Coordinates of C-alpha atoms and ligand atoms in Angstrom, one line a residue:
X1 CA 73.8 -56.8 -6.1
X2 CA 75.7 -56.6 -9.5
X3 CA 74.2 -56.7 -12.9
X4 CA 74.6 -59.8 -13.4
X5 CA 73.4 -61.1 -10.1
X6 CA 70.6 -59.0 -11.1
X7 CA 69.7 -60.5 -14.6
X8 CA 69.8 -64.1 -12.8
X9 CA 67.9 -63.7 -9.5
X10 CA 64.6 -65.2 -10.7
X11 CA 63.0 -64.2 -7.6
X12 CA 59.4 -62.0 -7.6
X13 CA 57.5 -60.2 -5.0
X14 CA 53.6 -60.3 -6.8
X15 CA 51.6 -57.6 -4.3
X16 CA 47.8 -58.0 -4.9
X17 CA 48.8 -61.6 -5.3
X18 CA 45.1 -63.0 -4.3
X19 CA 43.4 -60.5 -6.7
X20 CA 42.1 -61.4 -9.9
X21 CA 45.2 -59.7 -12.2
X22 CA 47.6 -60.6 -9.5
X23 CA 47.1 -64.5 -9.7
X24 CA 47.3 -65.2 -13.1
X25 CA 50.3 -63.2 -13.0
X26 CA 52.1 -65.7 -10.5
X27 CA 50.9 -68.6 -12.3
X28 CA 52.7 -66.8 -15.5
X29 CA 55.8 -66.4 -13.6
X30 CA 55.8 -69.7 -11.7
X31 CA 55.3 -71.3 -15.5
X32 CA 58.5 -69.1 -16.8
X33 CA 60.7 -70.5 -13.7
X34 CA 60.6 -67.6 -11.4
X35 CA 60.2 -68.5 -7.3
X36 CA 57.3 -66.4 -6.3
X37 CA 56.2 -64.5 -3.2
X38 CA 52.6 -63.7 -3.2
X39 CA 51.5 -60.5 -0.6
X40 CA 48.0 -59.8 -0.3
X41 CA 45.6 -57.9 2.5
X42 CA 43.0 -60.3 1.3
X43 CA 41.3 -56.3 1.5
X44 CA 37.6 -56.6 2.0
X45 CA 36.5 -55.0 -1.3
X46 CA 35.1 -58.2 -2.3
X47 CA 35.1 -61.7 -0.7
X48 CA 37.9 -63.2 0.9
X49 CA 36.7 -67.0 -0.2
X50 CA 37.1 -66.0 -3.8
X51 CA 41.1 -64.5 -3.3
X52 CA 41.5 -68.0 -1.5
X53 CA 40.1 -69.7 -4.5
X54 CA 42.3 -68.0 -6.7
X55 CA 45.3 -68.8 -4.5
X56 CA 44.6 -72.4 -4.7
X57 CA 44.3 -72.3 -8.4
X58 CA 47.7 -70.7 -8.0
X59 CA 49.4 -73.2 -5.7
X60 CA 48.0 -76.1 -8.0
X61 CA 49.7 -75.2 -10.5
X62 CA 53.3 -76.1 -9.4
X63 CA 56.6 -74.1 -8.9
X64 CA 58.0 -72.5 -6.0
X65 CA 55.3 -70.2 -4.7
X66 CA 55.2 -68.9 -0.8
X67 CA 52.3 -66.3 0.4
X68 CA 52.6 -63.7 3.3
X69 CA 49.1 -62.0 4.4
X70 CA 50.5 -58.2 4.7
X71 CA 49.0 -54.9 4.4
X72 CA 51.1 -52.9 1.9
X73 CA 51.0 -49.9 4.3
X74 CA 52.6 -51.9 7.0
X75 CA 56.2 -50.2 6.4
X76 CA 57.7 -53.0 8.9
X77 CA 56.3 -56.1 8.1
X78 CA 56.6 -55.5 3.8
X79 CA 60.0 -54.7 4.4
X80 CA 60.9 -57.6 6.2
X81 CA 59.3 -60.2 3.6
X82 CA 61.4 -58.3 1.5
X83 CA 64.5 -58.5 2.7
X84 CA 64.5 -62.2 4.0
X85 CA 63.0 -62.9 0.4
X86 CA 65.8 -60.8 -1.8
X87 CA 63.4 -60.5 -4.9
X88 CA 65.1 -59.6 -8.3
X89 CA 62.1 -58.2 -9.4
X90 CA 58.3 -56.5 -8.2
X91 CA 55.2 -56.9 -9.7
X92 CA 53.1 -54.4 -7.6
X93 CA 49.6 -54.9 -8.0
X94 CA 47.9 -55.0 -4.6
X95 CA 45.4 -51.6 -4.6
X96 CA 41.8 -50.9 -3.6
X97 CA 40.6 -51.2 -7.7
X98 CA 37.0 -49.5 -7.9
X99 CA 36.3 -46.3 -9.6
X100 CA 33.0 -45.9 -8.3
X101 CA 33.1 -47.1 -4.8
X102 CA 36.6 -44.4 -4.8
X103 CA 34.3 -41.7 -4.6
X104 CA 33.0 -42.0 -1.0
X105 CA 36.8 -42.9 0.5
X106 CA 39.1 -40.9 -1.1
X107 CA 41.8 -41.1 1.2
X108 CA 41.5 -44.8 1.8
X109 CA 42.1 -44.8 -1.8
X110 CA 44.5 -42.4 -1.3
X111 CA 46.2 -44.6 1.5
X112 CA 46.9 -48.1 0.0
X113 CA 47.6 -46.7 -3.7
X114 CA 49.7 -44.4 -2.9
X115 CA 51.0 -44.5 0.6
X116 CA 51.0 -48.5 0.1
X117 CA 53.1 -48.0 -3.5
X118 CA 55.4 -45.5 -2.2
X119 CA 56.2 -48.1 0.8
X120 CA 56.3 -50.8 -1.5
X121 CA 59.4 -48.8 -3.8
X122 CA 60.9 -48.5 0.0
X123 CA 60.5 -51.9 0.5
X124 CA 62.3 -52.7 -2.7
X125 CA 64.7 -50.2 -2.2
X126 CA 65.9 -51.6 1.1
X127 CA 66.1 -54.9 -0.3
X128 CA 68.1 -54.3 -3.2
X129 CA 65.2 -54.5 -5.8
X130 CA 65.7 -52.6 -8.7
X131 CA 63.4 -54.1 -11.1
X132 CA 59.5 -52.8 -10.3
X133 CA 56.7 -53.2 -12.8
X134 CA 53.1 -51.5 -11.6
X135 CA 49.5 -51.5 -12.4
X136 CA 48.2 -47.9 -13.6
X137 CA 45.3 -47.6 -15.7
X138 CA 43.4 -46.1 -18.7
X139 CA 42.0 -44.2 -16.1
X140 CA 44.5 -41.8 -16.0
X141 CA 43.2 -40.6 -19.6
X142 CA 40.1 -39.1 -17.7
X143 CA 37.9 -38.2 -20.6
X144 CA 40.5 -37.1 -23.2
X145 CA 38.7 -36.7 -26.4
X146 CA 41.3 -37.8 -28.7
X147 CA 41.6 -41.3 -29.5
X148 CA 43.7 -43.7 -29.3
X149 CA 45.2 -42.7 -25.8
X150 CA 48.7 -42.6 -26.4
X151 CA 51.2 -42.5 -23.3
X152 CA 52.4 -39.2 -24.6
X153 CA 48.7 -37.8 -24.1
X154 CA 48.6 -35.3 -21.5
X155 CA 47.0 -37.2 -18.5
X156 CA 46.6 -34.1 -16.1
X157 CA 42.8 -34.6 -15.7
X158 CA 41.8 -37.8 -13.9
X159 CA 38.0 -37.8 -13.1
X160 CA 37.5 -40.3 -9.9
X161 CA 40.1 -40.4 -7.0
X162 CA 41.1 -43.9 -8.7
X163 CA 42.2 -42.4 -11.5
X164 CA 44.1 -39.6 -9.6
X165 CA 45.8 -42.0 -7.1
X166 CA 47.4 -44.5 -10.4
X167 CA 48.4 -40.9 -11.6
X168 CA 50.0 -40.0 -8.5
X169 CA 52.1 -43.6 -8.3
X170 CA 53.2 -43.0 -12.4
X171 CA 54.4 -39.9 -10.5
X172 CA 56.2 -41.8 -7.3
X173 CA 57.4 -44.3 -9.9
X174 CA 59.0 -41.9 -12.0
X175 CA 60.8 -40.3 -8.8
X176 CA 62.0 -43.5 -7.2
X177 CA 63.5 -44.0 -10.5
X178 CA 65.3 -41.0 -10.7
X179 CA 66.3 -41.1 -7.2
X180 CA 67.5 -44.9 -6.8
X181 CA 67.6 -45.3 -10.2
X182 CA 65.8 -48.2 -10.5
X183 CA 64.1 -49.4 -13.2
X184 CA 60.4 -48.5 -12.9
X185 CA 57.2 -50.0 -15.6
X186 CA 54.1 -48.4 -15.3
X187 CA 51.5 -50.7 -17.1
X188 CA 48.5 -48.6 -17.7
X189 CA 45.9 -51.7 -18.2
X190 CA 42.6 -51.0 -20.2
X191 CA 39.6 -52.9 -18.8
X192 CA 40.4 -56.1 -18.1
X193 CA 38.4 -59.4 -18.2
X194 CA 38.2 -63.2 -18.6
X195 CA 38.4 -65.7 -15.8
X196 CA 38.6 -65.0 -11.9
X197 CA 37.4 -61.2 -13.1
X198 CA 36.5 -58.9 -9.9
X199 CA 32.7 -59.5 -9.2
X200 CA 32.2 -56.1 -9.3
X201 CA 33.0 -55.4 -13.2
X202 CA 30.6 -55.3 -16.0
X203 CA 31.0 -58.3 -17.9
X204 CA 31.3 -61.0 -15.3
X205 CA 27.7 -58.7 -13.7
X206 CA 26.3 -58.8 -17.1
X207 CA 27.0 -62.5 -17.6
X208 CA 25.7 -63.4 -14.5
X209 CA 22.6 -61.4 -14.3
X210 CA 21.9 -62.7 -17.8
X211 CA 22.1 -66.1 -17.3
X212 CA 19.7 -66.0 -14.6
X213 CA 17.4 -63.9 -16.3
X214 CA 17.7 -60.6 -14.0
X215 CA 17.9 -57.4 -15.3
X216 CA 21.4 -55.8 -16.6
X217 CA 21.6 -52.3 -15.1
X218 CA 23.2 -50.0 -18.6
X219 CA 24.2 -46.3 -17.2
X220 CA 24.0 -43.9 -19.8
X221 CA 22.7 -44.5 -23.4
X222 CA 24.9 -47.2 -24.6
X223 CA 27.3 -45.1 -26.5
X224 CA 30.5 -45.0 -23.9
X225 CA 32.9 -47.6 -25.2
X226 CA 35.6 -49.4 -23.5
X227 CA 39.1 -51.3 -25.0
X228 CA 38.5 -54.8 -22.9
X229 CA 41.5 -56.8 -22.5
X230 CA 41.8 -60.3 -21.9
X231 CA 43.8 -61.7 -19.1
X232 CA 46.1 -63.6 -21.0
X233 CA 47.1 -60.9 -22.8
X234 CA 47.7 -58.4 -20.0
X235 CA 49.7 -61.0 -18.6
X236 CA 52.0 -61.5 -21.7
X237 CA 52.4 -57.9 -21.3
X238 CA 53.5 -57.9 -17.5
X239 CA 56.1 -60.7 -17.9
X240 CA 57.4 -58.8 -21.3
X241 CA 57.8 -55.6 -19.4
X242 CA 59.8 -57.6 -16.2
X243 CA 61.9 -58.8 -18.9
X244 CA 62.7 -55.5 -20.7
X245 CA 61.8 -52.5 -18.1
X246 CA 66.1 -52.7 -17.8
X247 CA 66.6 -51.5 -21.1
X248 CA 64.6 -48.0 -20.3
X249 CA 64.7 -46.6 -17.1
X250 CA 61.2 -45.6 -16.4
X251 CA 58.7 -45.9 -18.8
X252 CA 55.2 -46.2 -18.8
X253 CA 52.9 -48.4 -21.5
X254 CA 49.5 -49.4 -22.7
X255 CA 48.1 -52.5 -22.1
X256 CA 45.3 -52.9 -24.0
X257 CA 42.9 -54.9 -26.6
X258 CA 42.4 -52.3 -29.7
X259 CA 39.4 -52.7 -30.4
X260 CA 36.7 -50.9 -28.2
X261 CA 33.2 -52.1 -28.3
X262 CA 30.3 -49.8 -27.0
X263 CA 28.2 -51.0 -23.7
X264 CA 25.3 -51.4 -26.1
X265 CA 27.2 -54.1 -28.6
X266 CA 28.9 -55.8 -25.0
X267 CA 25.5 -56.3 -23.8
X268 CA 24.0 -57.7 -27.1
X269 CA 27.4 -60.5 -26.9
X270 CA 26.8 -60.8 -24.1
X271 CA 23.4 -62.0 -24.6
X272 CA 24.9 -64.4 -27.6
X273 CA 27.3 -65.8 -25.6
X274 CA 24.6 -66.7 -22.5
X275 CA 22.0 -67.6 -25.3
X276 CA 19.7 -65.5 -24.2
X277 CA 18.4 -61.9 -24.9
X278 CA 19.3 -59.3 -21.7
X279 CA 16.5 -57.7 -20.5
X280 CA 18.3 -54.2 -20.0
X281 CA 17.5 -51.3 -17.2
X282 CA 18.9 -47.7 -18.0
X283 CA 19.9 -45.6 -15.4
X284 CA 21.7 -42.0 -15.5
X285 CA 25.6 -41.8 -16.4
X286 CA 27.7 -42.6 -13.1
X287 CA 29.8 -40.0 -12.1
X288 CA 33.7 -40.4 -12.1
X289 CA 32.6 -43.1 -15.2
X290 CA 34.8 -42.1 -18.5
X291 CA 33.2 -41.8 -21.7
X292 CA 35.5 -43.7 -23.9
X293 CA 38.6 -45.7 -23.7
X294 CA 41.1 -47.0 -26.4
X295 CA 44.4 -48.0 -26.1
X296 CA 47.1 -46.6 -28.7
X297 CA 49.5 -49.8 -28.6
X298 CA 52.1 -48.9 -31.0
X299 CA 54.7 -48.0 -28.2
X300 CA 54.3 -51.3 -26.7
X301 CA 53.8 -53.3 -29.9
X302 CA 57.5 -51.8 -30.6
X303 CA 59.3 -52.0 -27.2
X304 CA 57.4 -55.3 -25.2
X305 CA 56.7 -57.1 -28.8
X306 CA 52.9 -57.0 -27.0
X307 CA 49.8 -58.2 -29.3
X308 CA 46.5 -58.2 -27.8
X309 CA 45.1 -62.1 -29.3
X310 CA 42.1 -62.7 -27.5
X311 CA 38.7 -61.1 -29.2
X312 CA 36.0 -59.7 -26.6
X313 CA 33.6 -62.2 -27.7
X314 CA 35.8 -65.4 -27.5
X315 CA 37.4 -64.2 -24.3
X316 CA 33.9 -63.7 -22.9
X317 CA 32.9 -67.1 -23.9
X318 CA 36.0 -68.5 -22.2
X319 CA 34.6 -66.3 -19.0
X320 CA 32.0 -67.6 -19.3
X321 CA 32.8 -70.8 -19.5
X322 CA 35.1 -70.8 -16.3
X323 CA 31.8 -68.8 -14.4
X324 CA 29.9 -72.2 -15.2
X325 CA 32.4 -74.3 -14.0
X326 CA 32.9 -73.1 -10.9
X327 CA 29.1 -72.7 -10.5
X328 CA 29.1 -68.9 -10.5
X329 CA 26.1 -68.9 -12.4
Ligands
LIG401 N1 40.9 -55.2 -13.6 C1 41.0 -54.1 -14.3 O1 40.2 -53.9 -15.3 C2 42.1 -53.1 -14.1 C3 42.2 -52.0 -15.0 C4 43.2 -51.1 -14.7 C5 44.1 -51.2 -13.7 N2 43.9 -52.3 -12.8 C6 44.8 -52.4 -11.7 O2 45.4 -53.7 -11.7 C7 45.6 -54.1 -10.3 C8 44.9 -55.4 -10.0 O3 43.5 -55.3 -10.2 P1 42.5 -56.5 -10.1 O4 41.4 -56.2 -11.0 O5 43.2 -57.8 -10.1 O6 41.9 -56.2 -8.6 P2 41.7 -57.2 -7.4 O7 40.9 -56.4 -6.4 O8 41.2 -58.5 -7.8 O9 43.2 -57.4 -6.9 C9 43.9 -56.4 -6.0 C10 44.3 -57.2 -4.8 O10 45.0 -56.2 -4.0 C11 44.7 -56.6 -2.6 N3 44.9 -55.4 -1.8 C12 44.1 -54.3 -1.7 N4 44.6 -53.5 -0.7 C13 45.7 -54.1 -0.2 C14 46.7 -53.7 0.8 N5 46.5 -52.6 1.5 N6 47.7 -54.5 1.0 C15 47.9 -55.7 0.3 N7 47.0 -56.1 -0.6 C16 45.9 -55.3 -0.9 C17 43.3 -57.1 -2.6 O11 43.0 -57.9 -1.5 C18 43.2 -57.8 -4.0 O12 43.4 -59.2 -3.8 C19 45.2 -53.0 -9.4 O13 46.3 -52.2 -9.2 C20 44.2 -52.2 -10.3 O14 44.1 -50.9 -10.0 C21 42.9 -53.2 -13.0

């Protein structure tokens, strides 16, 4: 395909497409014109009538948006959505998520995040793809004590086999890119949150717990802090780096909100935002859980024109808002 073929195929392959990230995403890209094909395992991490929800809300939202049920790691099948679709661009998102559930599988973490990303840059490849945007994550920071994280941090020491398998595809990235020289994004996304969140994150578990009354679990003493990120905003950031990955190569960048809260202040909004005070259980540090995360943003303030908008507390309202609706709590 030519440049210019290139820069004019609005076509996207979204992997993960059912997932919480993954269908706001299409919805974003269905809103900005582009014909979307959504991929998804529907893997059984957490309950397949939820991803179908999410799908729904997708398709109700208009645009040009076909879905193909497909295991990542199935080399033959990816490649032939691929190549009957001709995609201009990839937003691969599709990966077993958990940091503490990646403890006891290892190697099925290791299978679909980095076997299934590696077959999704062949699946690209053979289709002509040369625009590919990925999830990473803060993770990769481990528990590097300077703060901000800055994507020029050394990020050799990843503490859970999540974080070592999004360090591992930076890595496949970075040589599919040199190799095929495609043009390869690695979004490293700090905690994200707001409507459709995975049920198995803190602040969609803290809001529901609270609102019924049941005790929030709190590991440690309160003091680890994380950057939360509303959805909106990482999604401004994925369609900005699908726009502009082009102009750099390979090139990896924060996603993030700026402004990390610790678990102890996130469980006292969390009570404002319910209206009622959490009763609060402590239990011992997890292990493979980092201390601290905070997003340095300058490099993507500068190159993706990123701003994170959306507070914790208002974006937790919103959350919370949507859980009610839907009658999640
Ligand atoms: N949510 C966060 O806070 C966060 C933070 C950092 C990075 N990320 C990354 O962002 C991406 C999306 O995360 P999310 O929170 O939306 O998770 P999610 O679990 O809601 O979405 C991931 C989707 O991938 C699908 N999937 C899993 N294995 C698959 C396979 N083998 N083949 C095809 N599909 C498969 C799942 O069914 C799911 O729908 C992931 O790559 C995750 O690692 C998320």
């Amino acid at each position: 395909m030519t440049d210019s073929a290139l820069a004019t195929n609005r076509r996207v392959v979204v992997t993960g497409a059912a997932g919480f990230i993954g269908s706001h995403v299409c919805q974003a890209m269905l809103g900005a014109g582009w014909e979307v094909m959504g991929v998804d395992s529907f893997d059984p991490y957490y309950d397949e009538v939820l991803k179908r929800a999410n799908l729904e809300e997708v398709r109700g939202c208009g645009g040009r948006f076909e879905f193909e049920r497909c295991d990542i790691c199935d080399a033959g099948r990816l490649g032939g959505i691929f190549s009957a679709f001709r995609p201009g661009a990839v937003v691969h998102l599709a990966a077993r998520a958990g940091v503490r559930p990646s403890i006891a599988d290892p190697a099925g973490y290791a299978m679909t995040n980095v076997v299934g990303t590696q077959r999704v840059l062949d699946a690209a490849e053979g289709a002509g793809c040369r625009r590919i945007v990925c999830a990473s994550s803060s993770s990769v920071y481990g528990n590097n004590p300077k703060t901000p994280f800055a994507e020029t941090d050394a990020v050799d020491a990843p503490i859970s086999p999540y974080a070592a398998t999004k360090k591992a595809c930076e890595l496949i990235g970075h040589t599919h890119h040199h190799l095929t020289g495609a043009s390869v994004a690695m979004l490293r996304f700090f905690t994200v949150f707001g409507p459709r969140q995975r049920p198995d994150l803190a602040i969609r578990l803290f809001l529901s717990k609270a609102a019924r009354g049941e005790p929030i679990t709190m590991f440690g003493d309160g003091s680890t802090s994380r950057d939360y990120t509303y959805i909106d905003d990482i999604v401004s950031g994925v369609l900005a780096a699908v726009e502009r990955i082009d102009s750099h190569g390979y090139r990896v960048w924060n996603l993030g909100g700026d402004h990390p809260i610790s678990l102890s202040d996130l469980i006292s909004a969390v009570g404002e935002v319910v209206g009622r005070a959490p009763v609060v259980e402590r239990r011992p540090m997890q292990p493979g859980d980092v201390e601290r995360t905070w997003a340095d943003l300058e490099r993507s303030r500068s190159e993706l024109g990123y701003e994170p908008r959306t507070t914790v507390r208002d974006g937790m309202a919103r959350q919370f808002a949507w859980m009610r609706e839907r009658g999640l709590v």
